Amino acid sequence: MIISVPGTSANLGPGFDSLGLAVELRNKVEFHPSKFFSVSIKGEGENNPRLKGNNLFVGIFNDHYSRLTQKKQNFKFTFYNQIPMSRGLGSSSAVIVSAIASAHEAAGIRVSKRRILNHALVYESHPDNITPAVMGGFNVAAVEKNKVFSQKKHLPSYIKAIVTIPNKPINTSKARTLLPKSYSKENAIFNLSHTALTVGAFFNEDWEMLKLATQDRFHQKARMKILPELFSVQKTAYESGALMSTLSGSGSTFFSMAYDEDAAMIANKLSQKFPDFIVKILDFDNDGLIIER
């Protein structure tokens, strides 16, 4: 069996912990019953021996598999990872979602994507990454009574994602400690109105509105100060014609969107100005979690 989950970019400016979308960077896991337990990693993380001995995927998989089957079984897992780790592109959410889906498949129990999403909420309390990881596309999500309620918008092929990936990570937990403990009424209204405008722009495909709509007063500046070059990344992206440019999750990746015909030029400008960073043009993913039986 093969399970794959896309990378994601969350927040998208003002939509703190509520907005996210999926990009065509996939982590895949192939597994089958085996006499002995084994883990093989190819791609991102393959040179990190700790991932084989202390693997988040395996822990979540075993918890669900034993709960579903009331028995233990060894499996051989082979991971093919494209999503950079600790760079704000949803690598943790991909692990969580794929582990839960894999455990259900291994147990012979087919469940809906919505059920898998709600199970994922146990491990990741914010729905902004796990929702597009499961559903694909652009998503706005909220949590009520331990369940995720969301709406999805299919993203067209004529717009592209441009991700600028620095050579340094930003720790999500540390990044959260830098945020204010409270916000003024003025800033709360600013983010609420701009989040609503961002959602409307995505659903109506009013891409020219996004530069204005995706302004933020909650989290971006505080997090970007950890890696000040990110201010210049955003400035360069906008000067080169990006439709929007926002910190991806808590960083360190910066996410930009552009029309297909502009993407290569914008990516080239970013690559020239930030030669130590990785710049990629990606399609958007509208499938989310894929199970190949």
Tab-separated table of C-alpha atoms in Angstrom:
chain	number	residue	atom	x	y	z
A	1	MET	CA	0.000	0.000	0.000
A	2	ILE	CA	1.144	3.543	-0.732
A	3	ILE	CA	-0.114	6.603	1.131
A	4	SER	CA	0.865	10.119	0.065
A	5	VAL	CA	0.177	13.551	1.545
A	6	PRO	CA	1.007	16.998	0.087
A	7	GLY	CA	2.955	19.810	1.649
A	8	THR	CA	1.006	22.805	2.900
A	9	SER	CA	1.326	26.513	3.541
A	10	ALA	CA	-0.675	27.841	6.471
A	11	ASN	CA	-1.953	31.178	7.795
A	12	LEU	CA	-1.553	32.942	4.412
A	13	GLY	CA	-1.072	36.233	6.176
A	14	PRO	CA	-4.000	37.192	8.421
A	15	GLY	CA	-5.659	33.749	8.648
A	16	PHE	CA	-3.792	32.717	11.784
A	17	ASP	CA	-4.416	29.030	12.567
A	18	SER	CA	-7.382	28.941	10.168
A	19	LEU	CA	-6.294	29.256	6.502
A	20	GLY	CA	-4.091	26.918	4.491
A	21	LEU	CA	-3.514	25.431	1.065
A	22	ALA	CA	-1.766	22.412	-0.425
A	23	VAL	CA	1.211	22.423	-2.793
A	24	GLU	CA	2.577	19.668	-5.005
A	25	LEU	CA	5.374	18.474	-2.749
A	26	ARG	CA	4.492	14.953	-1.579
A	27	ASN	CA	5.644	12.670	1.160
A	28	LYS	CA	4.894	9.020	0.356
A	29	VAL	CA	5.063	5.952	2.539
A	30	GLU	CA	5.008	2.407	1.203
A	31	PHE	CA	4.470	-0.388	3.717
A	32	HIS	CA	3.652	-4.065	4.054
A	33	PRO	CA	3.625	-6.687	6.828
A	34	SER	CA	7.048	-8.092	7.602
A	35	LYS	CA	8.680	-10.594	9.917
A	36	PHE	CA	10.839	-7.783	11.264
A	37	PHE	CA	10.149	-4.089	11.819
A	38	SER	CA	12.197	-1.781	9.589
A	39	VAL	CA	12.282	1.866	8.480
A	40	SER	CA	13.920	3.203	5.327
A	41	ILE	CA	13.955	6.911	4.442
A	42	LYS	CA	14.716	8.378	1.020
A	43	GLY	CA	14.821	12.084	0.298
A	44	GLU	CA	14.317	14.655	3.065
A	45	GLY	CA	15.596	13.308	6.389
A	46	GLU	CA	17.468	10.341	4.942
A	47	ASN	CA	20.689	11.437	6.638
A	48	ASN	CA	19.059	11.902	10.041
A	49	PRO	CA	19.504	8.651	12.022
A	50	ARG	CA	17.181	9.887	14.785
A	51	LEU	CA	14.199	9.621	12.437
A	52	LYS	CA	14.665	5.865	12.223
A	53	GLY	CA	14.868	5.340	15.964
A	54	ASN	CA	12.363	7.954	17.123
A	55	ASN	CA	9.877	8.167	14.307
A	56	LEU	CA	6.668	10.165	14.853
A	57	PHE	CA	4.926	8.273	12.057
A	58	VAL	CA	5.641	4.862	13.591
A	59	GLY	CA	4.411	5.942	17.023
A	60	ILE	CA	1.087	7.246	15.684
A	61	PHE	CA	0.699	4.265	13.335
A	62	ASN	CA	1.229	1.758	16.142
A	63	ASP	CA	-1.205	3.551	18.453
A	64	HIS	CA	-3.988	3.436	15.872
A	65	TYR	CA	-3.217	-0.014	14.493
A	66	SER	CA	-3.229	-1.637	17.935
A	67	ARG	CA	-6.437	0.196	18.863
A	68	LEU	CA	-8.155	-0.894	15.658
A	69	THR	CA	-6.985	-4.529	15.594
A	70	GLN	CA	-6.127	-5.336	19.222
A	71	LYS	CA	-2.924	-6.975	18.025
A	72	LYS	CA	0.696	-6.252	17.167
A	73	GLN	CA	2.217	-6.691	13.736
A	74	ASN	CA	5.613	-5.784	12.320
A	75	PHE	CA	5.734	-3.722	9.142
A	76	LYS	CA	8.394	-2.600	6.732
A	77	PHE	CA	8.068	1.133	6.044
A	78	THR	CA	9.749	2.971	3.183
A	79	PHE	CA	9.410	6.750	3.175
A	80	TYR	CA	9.908	8.932	0.099
A	81	ASN	CA	10.040	12.497	1.415
A	82	GLN	CA	9.873	15.680	-0.654
A	83	ILE	CA	8.660	18.101	2.038
A	84	PRO	CA	11.522	19.950	3.779
A	85	MET	CA	11.581	19.470	7.536
A	86	SER	CA	11.075	22.355	9.987
A	87	ARG	CA	10.610	24.882	7.195
A	88	GLY	CA	6.909	25.731	7.534
A	89	LEU	CA	5.664	23.507	4.705
A	90	GLY	CA	3.612	21.070	6.746
A	91	SER	CA	6.043	18.181	7.171
A	92	SER	CA	4.638	17.323	10.626
A	93	SER	CA	1.051	17.415	9.381
A	94	ALA	CA	1.984	15.123	6.489
A	95	VAL	CA	3.463	12.619	8.947
A	96	ILE	CA	0.404	12.722	11.208
A	97	VAL	CA	-2.133	12.353	8.394
A	98	SER	CA	-0.223	9.593	6.596
A	99	ALA	CA	0.285	7.619	9.818
A	100	ILE	CA	-3.424	7.652	10.681
A	101	ALA	CA	-4.480	6.779	7.133
A	102	SER	CA	-1.876	4.001	6.916
A	103	ALA	CA	-2.983	2.425	10.186
A	104	HIS	CA	-6.596	2.263	9.023
A	105	GLU	CA	-5.574	0.784	5.679
A	106	ALA	CA	-3.340	-1.801	7.358
A	107	ALA	CA	-6.240	-2.753	9.619
A	108	GLY	CA	-8.554	-3.130	6.623
A	109	ILE	CA	-10.807	-0.316	7.776
A	110	ARG	CA	-11.786	2.335	5.256
A	111	VAL	CA	-12.751	5.704	6.694
A	112	SER	CA	-13.629	9.075	5.226
A	113	LYS	CA	-11.152	11.893	4.862
A	114	ARG	CA	-13.195	13.856	7.375
A	115	ARG	CA	-12.716	11.123	9.974
A	116	ILE	CA	-8.960	11.046	9.354
A	117	LEU	CA	-8.865	14.842	9.673
A	118	ASN	CA	-10.627	14.722	13.037
A	119	HIS	CA	-8.246	12.022	14.269
A	120	ALA	CA	-5.321	14.237	13.213
A	121	LEU	CA	-6.637	17.014	15.446
A	122	VAL	CA	-5.525	14.953	18.459
A	123	TYR	CA	-1.889	15.434	17.431
A	124	GLU	CA	-2.116	18.883	15.833
A	125	SER	CA	-4.589	21.195	17.547
A	126	HIS	CA	-4.600	23.805	14.788
A	127	PRO	CA	-6.492	22.920	11.579
A	128	ASP	CA	-4.661	25.241	9.173
A	129	ASN	CA	-2.103	22.631	8.008
A	130	ILE	CA	-3.860	19.308	8.576
A	131	THR	CA	-6.986	20.365	6.654
A	132	PRO	CA	-5.322	21.050	3.270
A	133	ALA	CA	-3.027	18.061	3.882
A	134	VAL	CA	-6.120	15.831	3.932
A	135	MET	CA	-8.415	17.713	1.560
A	136	GLY	CA	-6.087	19.472	-0.883
A	137	GLY	CA	-6.809	22.899	-2.366
A	138	PHE	CA	-7.378	26.100	-0.394
A	139	ASN	CA	-9.168	25.617	2.926
A	140	VAL	CA	-10.687	27.739	5.636
A	141	ALA	CA	-11.178	25.727	8.817
A	142	ALA	CA	-12.485	26.036	12.367
A	143	VAL	CA	-12.594	23.660	15.313
A	144	GLU	CA	-15.784	23.052	17.287
A	145	LYS	CA	-16.238	20.298	19.892
A	146	ASN	CA	-13.053	18.511	18.812
A	147	LYS	CA	-14.086	18.399	15.155
A	148	VAL	CA	-12.813	20.290	12.127
A	149	PHE	CA	-15.360	22.168	10.036
A	150	SER	CA	-13.975	23.436	6.748
A	151	GLN	CA	-14.677	24.702	3.257
A	152	LYS	CA	-12.467	23.910	0.257
A	153	LYS	CA	-11.732	25.784	-2.947
A	154	HIS	CA	-10.149	24.011	-5.928
A	155	LEU	CA	-7.116	25.990	-7.140
A	156	PRO	CA	-6.694	26.495	-10.905
A	157	SER	CA	-3.599	25.483	-12.849
A	158	TYR	CA	-2.908	28.981	-14.200
A	159	ILE	CA	-1.622	30.159	-10.815
A	160	LYS	CA	1.564	28.787	-9.264
A	161	ALA	CA	3.220	28.674	-5.880
A	162	ILE	CA	6.749	29.991	-5.457
A	163	VAL	CA	8.397	28.859	-2.248
A	164	THR	CA	11.604	30.426	-0.987
A	165	ILE	CA	13.199	28.012	1.471
A	166	PRO	CA	15.973	29.441	3.684
A	167	ASN	CA	18.937	27.389	4.818
A	168	LYS	CA	17.871	27.821	8.448
A	169	PRO	CA	14.776	26.450	10.201
A	170	ILE	CA	12.444	28.313	12.536
A	171	ASN	CA	11.214	26.289	15.484
A	172	THR	CA	7.396	26.456	15.611
A	173	SER	CA	7.197	26.316	19.414
A	174	LYS	CA	9.818	29.035	19.801
A	175	ALA	CA	8.095	31.162	17.172
A	176	ARG	CA	4.821	31.019	19.121
A	177	THR	CA	6.513	32.311	22.281
A	178	LEU	CA	7.380	35.518	20.427
A	179	LEU	CA	3.746	36.389	19.783
A	180	PRO	CA	1.842	38.886	21.956
A	181	LYS	CA	-0.309	37.486	24.742
A	182	SER	CA	-3.138	39.818	23.714
A	183	TYR	CA	-4.126	42.011	20.752
A	184	SER	CA	-5.806	45.389	20.540
A	185	LYS	CA	-9.375	45.639	19.310
A	186	GLU	CA	-8.092	47.576	16.291
A	187	ASN	CA	-5.645	44.828	15.286
A	188	ALA	CA	-8.190	42.087	15.925
A	189	ILE	CA	-10.671	43.807	13.610
A	190	PHE	CA	-7.913	44.358	11.036
A	191	ASN	CA	-7.041	40.652	10.916
A	192	LEU	CA	-10.659	39.527	11.002
A	193	SER	CA	-11.600	41.754	8.062
A	194	HIS	CA	-8.509	40.843	6.050
A	195	THR	CA	-9.001	37.129	6.671
A	196	ALA	CA	-12.578	37.407	5.435
A	197	LEU	CA	-11.382	39.346	2.388
A	198	THR	CA	-8.692	36.718	1.685
A	199	VAL	CA	-11.273	33.916	1.771
A	200	GLY	CA	-13.563	35.853	-0.547
A	201	ALA	CA	-10.719	36.558	-2.970
A	202	PHE	CA	-9.780	32.869	-3.154
A	203	PHE	CA	-13.318	31.637	-3.666
A	204	ASN	CA	-14.064	34.290	-6.305
A	205	GLU	CA	-10.617	33.879	-7.923
A	206	ASP	CA	-10.003	37.607	-7.491
A	207	TRP	CA	-6.238	37.129	-7.336
A	208	GLU	CA	-5.441	40.842	-7.712
A	209	MET	CA	-7.114	41.428	-4.333
A	210	LEU	CA	-4.716	39.158	-2.445
A	211	LYS	CA	-1.827	41.603	-1.969
A	212	LEU	CA	-4.107	43.894	0.006
A	213	ALA	CA	-6.139	41.141	1.652
A	214	THR	CA	-3.232	39.093	3.025
A	215	GLN	CA	-1.801	41.818	5.257
A	216	ASP	CA	-1.337	40.713	8.860
A	217	ARG	CA	-0.934	42.277	12.307
A	218	PHE	CA	-0.909	39.128	14.445
A	219	HIS	CA	2.195	37.072	13.844
A	220	GLN	CA	4.272	37.610	10.709
A	221	LYS	CA	6.554	40.485	11.711
A	222	ALA	CA	7.413	38.957	15.092
A	223	ARG	CA	8.367	35.657	13.465
A	224	MET	CA	10.186	37.186	10.512
A	225	LYS	CA	12.508	39.054	12.904
A	226	ILE	CA	14.088	35.673	13.706
A	227	LEU	CA	15.381	35.669	10.126
A	228	PRO	CA	15.397	39.317	8.952
A	229	GLU	CA	16.206	38.357	5.353
A	230	LEU	CA	12.564	37.326	5.061
A	231	PHE	CA	11.478	40.972	4.906
A	232	SER	CA	13.624	41.351	1.811
A	233	VAL	CA	12.241	38.106	0.347
A	234	GLN	CA	8.709	39.491	0.604
A	235	LYS	CA	9.744	42.881	-0.826
A	236	THR	CA	11.524	41.243	-3.773
A	237	ALA	CA	8.549	38.977	-4.499
A	238	TYR	CA	6.131	41.896	-4.602
A	239	GLU	CA	8.444	44.099	-6.666
A	240	SER	CA	8.736	41.222	-9.145
A	241	GLY	CA	4.968	40.849	-9.556
A	242	ALA	CA	3.800	38.317	-6.972
A	243	LEU	CA	0.063	38.289	-6.297
A	244	MET	CA	0.662	37.577	-2.608
A	245	SER	CA	3.681	36.827	-0.439
A	246	THR	CA	3.350	35.519	3.117
A	247	LEU	CA	5.286	33.624	5.745
A	248	SER	CA	4.529	29.918	5.341
A	249	GLY	CA	3.232	28.720	8.689
A	250	SER	CA	5.722	29.861	11.310
A	251	GLY	CA	8.522	29.843	8.698
A	252	SER	CA	11.181	29.815	7.683
A	253	THR	CA	9.812	29.298	4.146
A	254	PHE	CA	8.182	32.230	2.385
A	255	PHE	CA	5.203	31.447	0.160
A	256	SER	CA	4.324	33.543	-2.879
A	257	MET	CA	1.672	33.162	-5.552
A	258	ALA	CA	1.878	34.259	-9.167
A	259	TYR	CA	0.285	33.792	-12.545
A	260	ASP	CA	1.850	30.959	-14.507
A	261	GLU	CA	3.452	33.319	-17.024
A	262	ASP	CA	5.119	35.375	-14.251
A	263	ALA	CA	6.324	32.577	-11.987
A	264	ALA	CA	9.680	31.857	-13.656
A	265	MET	CA	10.725	35.499	-13.679
A	266	ILE	CA	9.814	35.973	-10.006
A	267	ALA	CA	11.592	32.762	-9.014
A	268	ASN	CA	14.683	33.854	-10.958
A	269	LYS	CA	14.778	37.229	-9.188
A	270	LEU	CA	14.507	35.522	-5.811
A	271	SER	CA	17.213	32.990	-6.680
A	272	GLN	CA	19.584	35.733	-7.800
A	273	LYS	CA	19.078	37.824	-4.665
A	274	PHE	CA	19.142	34.882	-2.231
A	275	PRO	CA	21.654	32.385	-3.656
A	276	ASP	CA	21.847	30.438	-0.377
A	277	PHE	CA	18.099	29.800	-0.358
A	278	ILE	CA	16.215	27.199	-2.377
A	279	VAL	CA	13.513	28.634	-4.658
A	280	LYS	CA	10.940	26.321	-6.225
A	281	ILE	CA	7.943	26.814	-8.493
A	282	LEU	CA	5.184	24.396	-7.537
A	283	ASP	CA	1.739	23.495	-8.764
A	284	PHE	CA	-1.066	23.584	-6.256
A	285	ASP	CA	-2.400	20.241	-5.078
A	286	ASN	CA	-6.156	19.674	-5.124
A	287	ASP	CA	-6.184	16.002	-4.119
A	288	GLY	CA	-4.835	16.028	-0.571
A	289	LEU	CA	-4.444	12.573	0.946
A	290	ILE	CA	-4.095	9.843	-1.694
A	291	ILE	CA	-4.387	6.126	-0.913
A	292	GLU	CA	-3.098	3.703	-3.551
A	293	ARG	CA	-4.337	0.194	-2.881
